[in-house]
């Protein structure tokens, strides 16, 4: 997602169903922001939600990668 203007914090809901079963029962999520030393974006996984926080006085470019891992340790 390219962010071309100043935004409030964003939260993405992950509690939907996937192929007929609840995502939270079968997938574990992790998030990585690169470069790791940037200071304008924070990210966390809170339950089923991806929460991105933007510093009000900073700007820059970062890549956010969300990884889903299933019970068999397969990732996507």
Short mmCIF file of C-alpha atoms in Angstrom, two decimals:
data_model
loop_
_atom_site.label_atom_id
_atom_site.label_comp_id
_atom_site.label_asym_id
_atom_site.label_seq_id
_atom_site.Cartn_x
_atom_site.Cartn_y
_atom_site.Cartn_z
CA UNK A 1 0.00 0.00 0.00
CA UNK A 2 1.47 3.38 -0.97
CA UNK A 3 0.65 6.15 1.46
CA UNK A 4 0.97 9.52 -0.19
CA UNK A 5 -0.52 11.65 2.55
CA UNK A 6 -0.54 11.86 6.32
CA UNK A 7 -2.92 9.26 7.76
CA UNK A 8 -4.33 8.35 11.13
CA UNK A 9 -3.45 4.93 12.52
CA UNK A 10 -4.83 2.08 10.42
CA UNK A 11 -6.16 -1.28 11.58
CA UNK A 12 -6.94 -4.23 9.32
CA UNK A 13 -9.44 -6.83 10.55
CA UNK A 14 -8.35 -10.45 10.19
CA UNK A 15 -11.22 -12.27 11.89
CA UNK A 16 -12.97 -13.42 8.73
CA UNK A 17 -13.52 -17.03 7.74
CA UNK A 18 -11.11 -18.70 5.32
CA UNK A 19 -12.30 -21.72 3.30
CA UNK A 20 -15.10 -22.34 5.80
CA UNK A 21 -13.09 -22.24 9.02
CA UNK A 22 -12.18 -19.32 11.28
CA UNK A 23 -8.78 -17.84 10.45
CA UNK A 24 -7.84 -17.46 14.12
CA UNK A 25 -8.24 -21.21 14.67
CA UNK A 26 -5.80 -22.18 11.94
CA UNK A 27 -3.34 -19.36 11.19
CA UNK A 28 -0.75 -17.43 13.17
CA UNK A 29 0.22 -14.00 11.85
CA UNK A 30 3.50 -12.08 12.11
CA UNK A 31 4.49 -8.67 10.76
CA UNK A 32 7.83 -7.22 9.69
CA UNK A 33 8.60 -3.62 8.70
CA UNK A 34 11.73 -2.84 6.69
CA UNK A 35 13.94 -0.97 7.07
CA UNK A 36 13.85 -1.94 10.74
CA UNK A 37 15.47 1.32 11.89
CA UNK A 38 12.82 3.64 10.36
CA UNK A 39 11.04 5.85 12.89
CA UNK A 40 7.74 6.83 11.24
CA UNK A 41 5.80 3.55 11.30
CA UNK A 42 4.99 1.10 14.07
CA UNK A 43 3.30 -2.24 13.51
CA UNK A 44 1.78 -4.90 15.72
CA UNK A 45 -0.51 -7.88 15.48
CA UNK A 46 -3.25 -7.51 18.11
CA UNK A 47 -5.31 -10.68 18.14
CA UNK A 48 -6.72 -10.83 14.60
CA UNK A 49 -5.82 -7.23 13.75
CA UNK A 50 -2.84 -5.68 11.98
CA UNK A 51 -2.32 -2.27 13.56
CA UNK A 52 -0.14 0.32 11.81
CA UNK A 53 0.75 3.53 13.65
CA UNK A 54 2.18 6.56 11.89
CA UNK A 55 4.35 9.19 13.62
CA UNK A 56 2.87 12.64 13.07
CA UNK A 57 6.20 14.40 12.48
CA UNK A 58 8.06 11.79 10.39
CA UNK A 59 7.97 10.56 6.81
CA UNK A 60 9.67 7.93 4.70
CA UNK A 61 9.27 4.67 2.85
CA UNK A 62 8.88 1.23 4.37
CA UNK A 63 7.80 -2.24 3.33
CA UNK A 64 5.27 -4.04 5.55
CA UNK A 65 5.22 -7.83 5.22
CA UNK A 66 2.52 -9.91 6.92
CA UNK A 67 3.17 -13.65 7.11
CA UNK A 68 0.51 -16.25 7.86
CA UNK A 69 1.66 -19.61 9.26
CA UNK A 70 -0.68 -22.59 9.41
CA UNK A 71 -0.66 -25.49 11.87
CA UNK A 72 1.70 -27.46 9.60
CA UNK A 73 4.20 -24.54 9.68
CA UNK A 74 3.55 -23.63 6.04
CA UNK A 75 3.85 -19.89 5.46
CA UNK A 76 2.41 -17.45 3.00
#
